[in-house]
C-alpha cells in the first residue's frame, strides 16, 4: 500500500515524517486509514512529541488527510525539486 520514514529534526522533540502510497492505492479513500496506522505505529514504538510533514502545495488530498488527523499548517515555503522552486506546505501534529 505504501511506505513511511521518520527522522529527527533540529528540534529535539520533533521528527520529520514522510509517507507515500503506491499509485494503485491513491484516490480510493485509503489515505486517512494508512496515515492513521502510521501515526499509531510511531506513537507505540517511539517517544516523539511532534511530527512534521511537508506536502506539495498542489496535493490538496494529502493536506486534507493530515488536517483530518489533527495536523495544522505551520508555514508555506518554496523547495527546490529537480532544480526548480516548488511551493510546499509544512504541517505539524502532536502525538
PDB file of N, CA, C and O in Angstrom, residues 16-72:
ATOM      1  N   UNK A  16      10.587  14.502  11.553  1.00  0.00           N
ATOM      2  CA  UNK A  16      10.001  14.643  10.217  1.00  0.00           C
ATOM      3  C   UNK A  16       9.386  13.301   9.827  1.00  0.00           C
ATOM      4  O   UNK A  16       9.931  12.241  10.145  1.00  0.00           O
ATOM      5  N   UNK A  17       8.255  13.359   9.161  1.00  0.00           N
ATOM      6  CA  UNK A  17       7.554  12.169   8.700  1.00  0.00           C
ATOM      7  C   UNK A  17       7.376  12.270   7.195  1.00  0.00           C
ATOM      8  O   UNK A  17       6.968  13.313   6.679  1.00  0.00           O
ATOM      9  N   UNK A  18       7.696  11.205   6.506  1.00  0.00           N
ATOM     10  CA  UNK A  18       7.425  11.109   5.072  1.00  0.00           C
ATOM     11  C   UNK A  18       6.553   9.882   4.859  1.00  0.00           C
ATOM     12  O   UNK A  18       6.814   8.820   5.426  1.00  0.00           O
ATOM     13  N   UNK A  19       5.499  10.048   4.099  1.00  0.00           N
ATOM     14  CA  UNK A  19       4.639   8.915   3.746  1.00  0.00           C
ATOM     15  C   UNK A  19       4.385   8.954   2.253  1.00  0.00           C
ATOM     16  O   UNK A  19       4.410  10.017   1.629  1.00  0.00           O
ATOM     17  N   UNK A  20       4.133   7.810   1.703  1.00  0.00           N
ATOM     18  CA  UNK A  20       3.796   7.722   0.290  1.00  0.00           C
ATOM     19  C   UNK A  20       2.978   6.479   0.041  1.00  0.00           C
ATOM     20  O   UNK A  20       3.139   5.472   0.740  1.00  0.00           O
ATOM     21  N   UNK A  21       2.103   6.571  -0.900  1.00  0.00           N
ATOM     22  CA  UNK A  21       1.276   5.420  -1.262  1.00  0.00           C
ATOM     23  C   UNK A  21       1.584   5.026  -2.698  1.00  0.00           C
ATOM     24  O   UNK A  21       1.863   5.890  -3.534  1.00  0.00           O
ATOM     25  N   UNK A  22       1.530   3.741  -2.955  1.00  0.00           N
ATOM     26  CA  UNK A  22       1.736   3.288  -4.325  1.00  0.00           C
ATOM     27  C   UNK A  22       0.592   3.843  -5.182  1.00  0.00           C
ATOM     28  O   UNK A  22      -0.534   3.999  -4.701  1.00  0.00           O
ATOM     29  N   UNK A  23       0.868   4.185  -6.420  1.00  0.00           N
ATOM     30  CA  UNK A  23      -0.154   4.813  -7.264  1.00  0.00           C
ATOM     31  C   UNK A  23      -1.481   4.047  -7.321  1.00  0.00           C
ATOM     32  O   UNK A  23      -2.544   4.662  -7.337  1.00  0.00           O
ATOM     33  N   UNK A  24      -1.437   2.731  -7.307  1.00  0.00           N
ATOM     34  CA  UNK A  24      -2.678   1.954  -7.391  1.00  0.00           C
ATOM     35  C   UNK A  24      -3.570   2.139  -6.167  1.00  0.00           C
ATOM     36  O   UNK A  24      -4.770   1.859  -6.217  1.00  0.00           O
ATOM     37  N   UNK A  25      -3.003   2.629  -5.057  1.00  0.00           N
ATOM     38  CA  UNK A  25      -3.777   2.810  -3.826  1.00  0.00           C
ATOM     39  C   UNK A  25      -4.289   4.231  -3.632  1.00  0.00           C
ATOM     40  O   UNK A  25      -5.075   4.483  -2.728  1.00  0.00           O
ATOM     41  N   UNK A  26      -3.853   5.158  -4.475  1.00  0.00           N
ATOM     42  CA  UNK A  26      -4.273   6.550  -4.292  1.00  0.00           C
ATOM     43  C   UNK A  26      -5.660   6.787  -4.884  1.00  0.00           C
ATOM     44  O   UNK A  26      -6.101   6.078  -5.787  1.00  0.00           O
ATOM     45  N   UNK A  27      -6.339   7.780  -4.303  1.00  0.00           N
ATOM     46  CA  UNK A  27      -7.649   8.173  -4.819  1.00  0.00           C
ATOM     47  C   UNK A  27      -8.765   7.189  -4.531  1.00  0.00           C
ATOM     48  O   UNK A  27      -9.846   7.292  -5.093  1.00  0.00           O
ATOM     49  N   UNK A  28      -8.530   6.239  -3.612  1.00  0.00           N
ATOM     50  CA  UNK A  28      -9.543   5.232  -3.308  1.00  0.00           C
ATOM     51  C   UNK A  28     -10.025   5.297  -1.860  1.00  0.00           C
ATOM     52  O   UNK A  28     -10.681   4.385  -1.378  1.00  0.00           O
ATOM     53  N   UNK A  29      -9.644   6.355  -1.160  1.00  0.00           N
ATOM     54  CA  UNK A  29     -10.098   6.520   0.217  1.00  0.00           C
ATOM     55  C   UNK A  29      -9.251   5.814   1.264  1.00  0.00           C
ATOM     56  O   UNK A  29      -9.646   5.715   2.416  1.00  0.00           O
ATOM     57  N   UNK A  30      -8.077   5.334   0.890  1.00  0.00           N
ATOM     58  CA  UNK A  30      -7.208   4.637   1.844  1.00  0.00           C
ATOM     59  C   UNK A  30      -6.265   5.579   2.595  1.00  0.00           C
ATOM     60  O   UNK A  30      -5.660   5.174   3.585  1.00  0.00           O
ATOM     61  N   UNK A  31      -6.112   6.780   2.130  1.00  0.00           N
ATOM     62  CA  UNK A  31      -5.106   7.689   2.667  1.00  0.00           C
ATOM     63  C   UNK A  31      -5.223   7.930   4.156  1.00  0.00           C
ATOM     64  O   UNK A  31      -4.239   7.817   4.894  1.00  0.00           O
ATOM     65  N   UNK A  32      -6.425   8.239   4.632  1.00  0.00           N
ATOM     66  CA  UNK A  32      -6.597   8.550   6.044  1.00  0.00           C
ATOM     67  C   UNK A  32      -6.280   7.344   6.918  1.00  0.00           C
ATOM     68  O   UNK A  32      -5.562   7.467   7.913  1.00  0.00           O
ATOM     69  N   UNK A  33      -6.789   6.179   6.569  1.00  0.00           N
ATOM     70  CA  UNK A  33      -6.537   4.993   7.402  1.00  0.00           C
ATOM     71  C   UNK A  33      -5.059   4.602   7.355  1.00  0.00           C
ATOM     72  O   UNK A  33      -4.496   4.164   8.362  1.00  0.00           O
ATOM     73  N   UNK A  34      -4.418   4.784   6.207  1.00  0.00           N
ATOM     74  CA  UNK A  34      -2.995   4.474   6.095  1.00  0.00           C
ATOM     75  C   UNK A  34      -2.171   5.399   6.985  1.00  0.00           C
ATOM     76  O   UNK A  34      -1.343   4.946   7.784  1.00  0.00           O
ATOM     77  N   UNK A  35      -2.406   6.708   6.884  1.00  0.00           N
ATOM     78  CA  UNK A  35      -1.645   7.664   7.689  1.00  0.00           C
ATOM     79  C   UNK A  35      -1.971   7.474   9.174  1.00  0.00           C
ATOM     80  O   UNK A  35      -1.072   7.546  10.022  1.00  0.00           O
ATOM     81  N   UNK A  36      -3.213   7.198   9.518  1.00  0.00           N
ATOM     82  CA  UNK A  36      -3.579   6.952  10.920  1.00  0.00           C
ATOM     83  C   UNK A  36      -2.834   5.738  11.465  1.00  0.00           C
ATOM     84  O   UNK A  36      -2.355   5.752  12.608  1.00  0.00           O
ATOM     85  N   UNK A  37      -2.697   4.691  10.662  1.00  0.00           N
ATOM     86  CA  UNK A  37      -1.953   3.497  11.092  1.00  0.00           C
ATOM     87  C   UNK A  37      -0.474   3.821  11.290  1.00  0.00           C
ATOM     88  O   UNK A  37       0.150   3.337  12.247  1.00  0.00           O
ATOM     89  N   UNK A  38       0.087   4.635  10.413  1.00  0.00           N
ATOM     90  CA  UNK A  38       1.486   5.057  10.555  1.00  0.00           C
ATOM     91  C   UNK A  38       1.662   5.833  11.855  1.00  0.00           C
ATOM     92  O   UNK A  38       2.586   5.575  12.639  1.00  0.00           O
ATOM     93  N   UNK A  39       0.767   6.772  12.123  1.00  0.00           N
ATOM     94  CA  UNK A  39       0.853   7.576  13.343  1.00  0.00           C
ATOM     95  C   UNK A  39       0.724   6.687  14.580  1.00  0.00           C
ATOM     96  O   UNK A  39       1.468   6.845  15.553  1.00  0.00           O
ATOM     97  N   UNK A  40      -0.195   5.739  14.559  1.00  0.00           N
ATOM     98  CA  UNK A  40      -0.342   4.806  15.686  1.00  0.00           C
ATOM     99  C   UNK A  40       0.926   3.989  15.894  1.00  0.00           C
ATOM    100  O   UNK A  40       1.350   3.763  17.030  1.00  0.00           O
ATOM    101  N   UNK A  41       1.548   3.555  14.813  1.00  0.00           N
ATOM    102  CA  UNK A  41       2.800   2.806  14.906  1.00  0.00           C
ATOM    103  C   UNK A  41       3.888   3.672  15.548  1.00  0.00           C
ATOM    104  O   UNK A  41       4.608   3.221  16.451  1.00  0.00           O
ATOM    105  N   UNK A  42       3.996   4.911  15.099  1.00  0.00           N
ATOM    106  CA  UNK A  42       5.012   5.821  15.636  1.00  0.00           C
ATOM    107  C   UNK A  42       4.756   6.070  17.122  1.00  0.00           C
ATOM    108  O   UNK A  42       5.682   6.029  17.937  1.00  0.00           O
ATOM    109  N   UNK A  43       3.496   6.299  17.498  1.00  0.00           N
ATOM    110  CA  UNK A  43       3.150   6.510  18.910  1.00  0.00           C
ATOM    111  C   UNK A  43       3.562   5.319  19.775  1.00  0.00           C
ATOM    112  O   UNK A  43       4.038   5.489  20.888  1.00  0.00           O
ATOM    113  N   UNK A  44       3.355   4.130  19.252  1.00  0.00           N
ATOM    114  CA  UNK A  44       3.616   2.906  20.008  1.00  0.00           C
ATOM    115  C   UNK A  44       5.100   2.592  20.134  1.00  0.00           C
ATOM    116  O   UNK A  44       5.542   2.087  21.161  1.00  0.00           O
ATOM    117  N   UNK A  45       5.879   2.896  19.109  1.00  0.00           N
ATOM    118  CA  UNK A  45       7.273   2.454  19.067  1.00  0.00           C
ATOM    119  C   UNK A  45       8.326   3.531  19.313  1.00  0.00           C
ATOM    120  O   UNK A  45       9.510   3.210  19.446  1.00  0.00           O
ATOM    121  N   UNK A  46       7.932   4.787  19.363  1.00  0.00           N
ATOM    122  CA  UNK A  46       8.897   5.881  19.519  1.00  0.00           C
ATOM    123  C   UNK A  46       8.397   6.872  20.570  1.00  0.00           C
ATOM    124  O   UNK A  46       7.199   7.014  20.769  1.00  0.00           O
ATOM    125  N   UNK A  47       9.319   7.544  21.203  1.00  0.00           N
ATOM    126  CA  UNK A  47       8.976   8.617  22.132  1.00  0.00           C
ATOM    127  C   UNK A  47       9.119   9.947  21.390  1.00  0.00           C
ATOM    128  O   UNK A  47      10.164  10.589  21.436  1.00  0.00           O
ATOM    129  N   UNK A  48       8.063  10.316  20.703  1.00  0.00           N
ATOM    130  CA  UNK A  48       8.064  11.512  19.870  1.00  0.00           C
ATOM    131  C   UNK A  48       6.876  12.379  20.271  1.00  0.00           C
ATOM    132  O   UNK A  48       5.766  11.882  20.455  1.00  0.00           O
ATOM    133  N   UNK A  49       7.123  13.683  20.418  1.00  0.00           N
ATOM    134  CA  UNK A  49       6.054  14.617  20.778  1.00  0.00           C
ATOM    135  C   UNK A  49       5.342  15.194  19.565  1.00  0.00           C
ATOM    136  O   UNK A  49       4.142  15.399  19.579  1.00  0.00           O
ATOM    137  N   UNK A  50       6.130  15.467  18.504  1.00  0.00           N
ATOM    138  CA  UNK A  50       5.593  16.187  17.352  1.00  0.00           C
ATOM    139  C   UNK A  50       6.101  15.587  16.048  1.00  0.00           C
ATOM    140  O   UNK A  50       7.274  15.249  15.939  1.00  0.00           O
ATOM    141  N   UNK A  51       5.200  15.464  15.082  1.00  0.00           N
ATOM    142  CA  UNK A  51       5.572  15.053  13.729  1.00  0.00           C
ATOM    143  C   UNK A  51       5.411  16.252  12.800  1.00  0.00           C
ATOM    144  O   UNK A  51       4.460  17.027  12.926  1.00  0.00           O
ATOM    145  N   UNK A  52       6.339  16.373  11.861  1.00  0.00           N
ATOM    146  CA  UNK A  52       6.302  17.441  10.862  1.00  0.00           C
ATOM    147  C   UNK A  52       6.266  16.793   9.480  1.00  0.00           C
ATOM    148  O   UNK A  52       7.065  15.896   9.196  1.00  0.00           O
ATOM    149  N   UNK A  53       5.329  17.211   8.654  1.00  0.00           N
ATOM    150  CA  UNK A  53       5.272  16.712   7.284  1.00  0.00           C
ATOM    151  C   UNK A  53       5.349  17.895   6.327  1.00  0.00           C
ATOM    152  O   UNK A  53       4.880  18.991   6.625  1.00  0.00           O
ATOM    153  N   UNK A  54       5.960  17.670   5.185  1.00  0.00           N
ATOM    154  CA  UNK A  54       5.995  18.644   4.103  1.00  0.00           C
ATOM    155  C   UNK A  54       5.198  18.066   2.948  1.00  0.00           C
ATOM    156  O   UNK A  54       5.485  16.961   2.484  1.00  0.00           O
ATOM    157  N   UNK A  55       4.204  18.813   2.513  1.00  0.00           N
ATOM    158  CA  UNK A  55       3.302  18.350   1.460  1.00  0.00           C
ATOM    159  C   UNK A  55       3.374  19.330   0.301  1.00  0.00           C
ATOM    160  O   UNK A  55       3.305  20.548   0.509  1.00  0.00           O
ATOM    161  N   UNK A  56       3.505  18.813  -0.905  1.00  0.00           N
ATOM    162  CA  UNK A  56       3.467  19.679  -2.083  1.00  0.00           C
ATOM    163  C   UNK A  56       2.150  20.456  -2.069  1.00  0.00           C
ATOM    164  O   UNK A  56       1.083  19.898  -1.782  1.00  0.00           O
ATOM    165  N   UNK A  57       2.225  21.740  -2.344  1.00  0.00           N
ATOM    166  CA  UNK A  57       1.046  22.603  -2.262  1.00  0.00           C
ATOM    167  C   UNK A  57      -0.099  22.117  -3.153  1.00  0.00           C
ATOM    168  O   UNK A  57      -1.271  22.269  -2.801  1.00  0.00           O
ATOM    169  N   UNK A  58       0.221  21.499  -4.283  1.00  0.00           N
ATOM    170  CA  UNK A  58      -0.840  21.019  -5.182  1.00  0.00           C
ATOM    171  C   UNK A  58      -1.553  19.786  -4.641  1.00  0.00           C
ATOM    172  O   UNK A  58      -2.643  19.440  -5.085  1.00  0.00           O
ATOM    173  N   UNK A  59      -0.963  19.101  -3.659  1.00  0.00           N
ATOM    174  CA  UNK A  59      -1.517  17.846  -3.155  1.00  0.00           C
ATOM    175  C   UNK A  59      -2.542  18.120  -2.053  1.00  0.00           C
ATOM    176  O   UNK A  59      -2.334  17.835  -0.874  1.00  0.00           O
ATOM    177  N   UNK A  60      -3.671  18.652  -2.455  1.00  0.00           N
ATOM    178  CA  UNK A  60      -4.733  19.030  -1.531  1.00  0.00           C
ATOM    179  C   UNK A  60      -5.299  17.810  -0.816  1.00  0.00           C
ATOM    180  O   UNK A  60      -5.647  17.878   0.370  1.00  0.00           O
ATOM    181  N   UNK A  61      -5.384  16.668  -1.497  1.00  0.00           N
ATOM    182  CA  UNK A  61      -5.895  15.450  -0.840  1.00  0.00           C
ATOM    183  C   UNK A  61      -5.044  15.079   0.364  1.00  0.00           C
ATOM    184  O   UNK A  61      -5.569  14.767   1.437  1.00  0.00           O
ATOM    185  N   UNK A  62      -3.734  15.113   0.205  1.00  0.00           N
ATOM    186  CA  UNK A  62      -2.849  14.774   1.327  1.00  0.00           C
ATOM    187  C   UNK A  62      -2.995  15.797   2.455  1.00  0.00           C
ATOM    188  O   UNK A  62      -3.026  15.424   3.637  1.00  0.00           O
ATOM    189  N   UNK A  63      -3.094  17.062   2.110  1.00  0.00           N
ATOM    190  CA  UNK A  63      -3.280  18.086   3.131  1.00  0.00           C
ATOM    191  C   UNK A  63      -4.555  17.830   3.925  1.00  0.00           C
ATOM    192  O   UNK A  63      -4.570  17.932   5.160  1.00  0.00           O
ATOM    193  N   UNK A  64      -5.630  17.465   3.241  1.00  0.00           N
ATOM    194  CA  UNK A  64      -6.902  17.183   3.915  1.00  0.00           C
ATOM    195  C   UNK A  64      -6.781  15.979   4.845  1.00  0.00           C
ATOM    196  O   UNK A  64      -7.362  15.967   5.931  1.00  0.00           O
ATOM    197  N   UNK A  65      -6.037  14.966   4.433  1.00  0.00           N
ATOM    198  CA  UNK A  65      -5.824  13.794   5.284  1.00  0.00           C
ATOM    199  C   UNK A  65      -5.148  14.217   6.586  1.00  0.00           C
ATOM    200  O   UNK A  65      -5.605  13.879   7.681  1.00  0.00           O
ATOM    201  N   UNK A  66      -4.054  14.951   6.476  1.00  0.00           N
ATOM    202  CA  UNK A  66      -3.330  15.355   7.679  1.00  0.00           C
ATOM    203  C   UNK A  66      -4.156  16.304   8.542  1.00  0.00           C
ATOM    204  O   UNK A  66      -4.157  16.187   9.767  1.00  0.00           O
ATOM    205  N   UNK A  67      -4.889  17.231   7.940  1.00  0.00           N
ATOM    206  CA  UNK A  67      -5.762  18.111   8.712  1.00  0.00           C
ATOM    207  C   UNK A  67      -6.815  17.310   9.469  1.00  0.00           C
ATOM    208  O   UNK A  67      -7.107  17.594  10.632  1.00  0.00           O
ATOM    209  N   UNK A  68      -7.366  16.279   8.828  1.00  0.00           N
ATOM    210  CA  UNK A  68      -8.397  15.462   9.480  1.00  0.00           C
ATOM    211  C   UNK A  68      -7.846  14.660  10.649  1.00  0.00           C
ATOM    212  O   UNK A  68      -8.603  14.206  11.506  1.00  0.00           O
ATOM    213  N   UNK A  69      -6.518  14.497  10.699  1.00  0.00           N
ATOM    214  CA  UNK A  69      -5.874  13.765  11.783  1.00  0.00           C
ATOM    215  C   UNK A  69      -5.259  14.696  12.831  1.00  0.00           C
ATOM    216  O   UNK A  69      -4.472  14.262  13.664  1.00  0.00           O
ATOM    217  N   UNK A  70      -5.635  15.974  12.782  1.00  0.00           N
ATOM    218  CA  UNK A  70      -5.220  16.918  13.810  1.00  0.00           C
ATOM    219  C   UNK A  70      -3.977  17.727  13.517  1.00  0.00           C
ATOM    220  O   UNK A  70      -3.533  18.509  14.357  1.00  0.00           O
ATOM    221  N   UNK A  71      -3.407  17.572  12.340  1.00  0.00           N
ATOM    222  CA  UNK A  71      -2.245  18.378  11.967  1.00  0.00           C
ATOM    223  C   UNK A  71      -2.718  19.795  11.631  1.00  0.00           C
ATOM    224  O   UNK A  71      -3.860  19.996  11.223  1.00  0.00           O
ATOM    225  N   UNK A  72      -1.815  20.748  11.806  1.00  0.00           N
ATOM    226  CA  UNK A  72      -2.120  22.130  11.444  1.00  0.00           C
ATOM    227  C   UNK A  72      -1.044  22.629  10.480  1.00  0.00           C
ATOM    228  O   UNK A  72       0.102  22.170  10.524  1.00  0.00           O
TER     229      UNK A  72
END
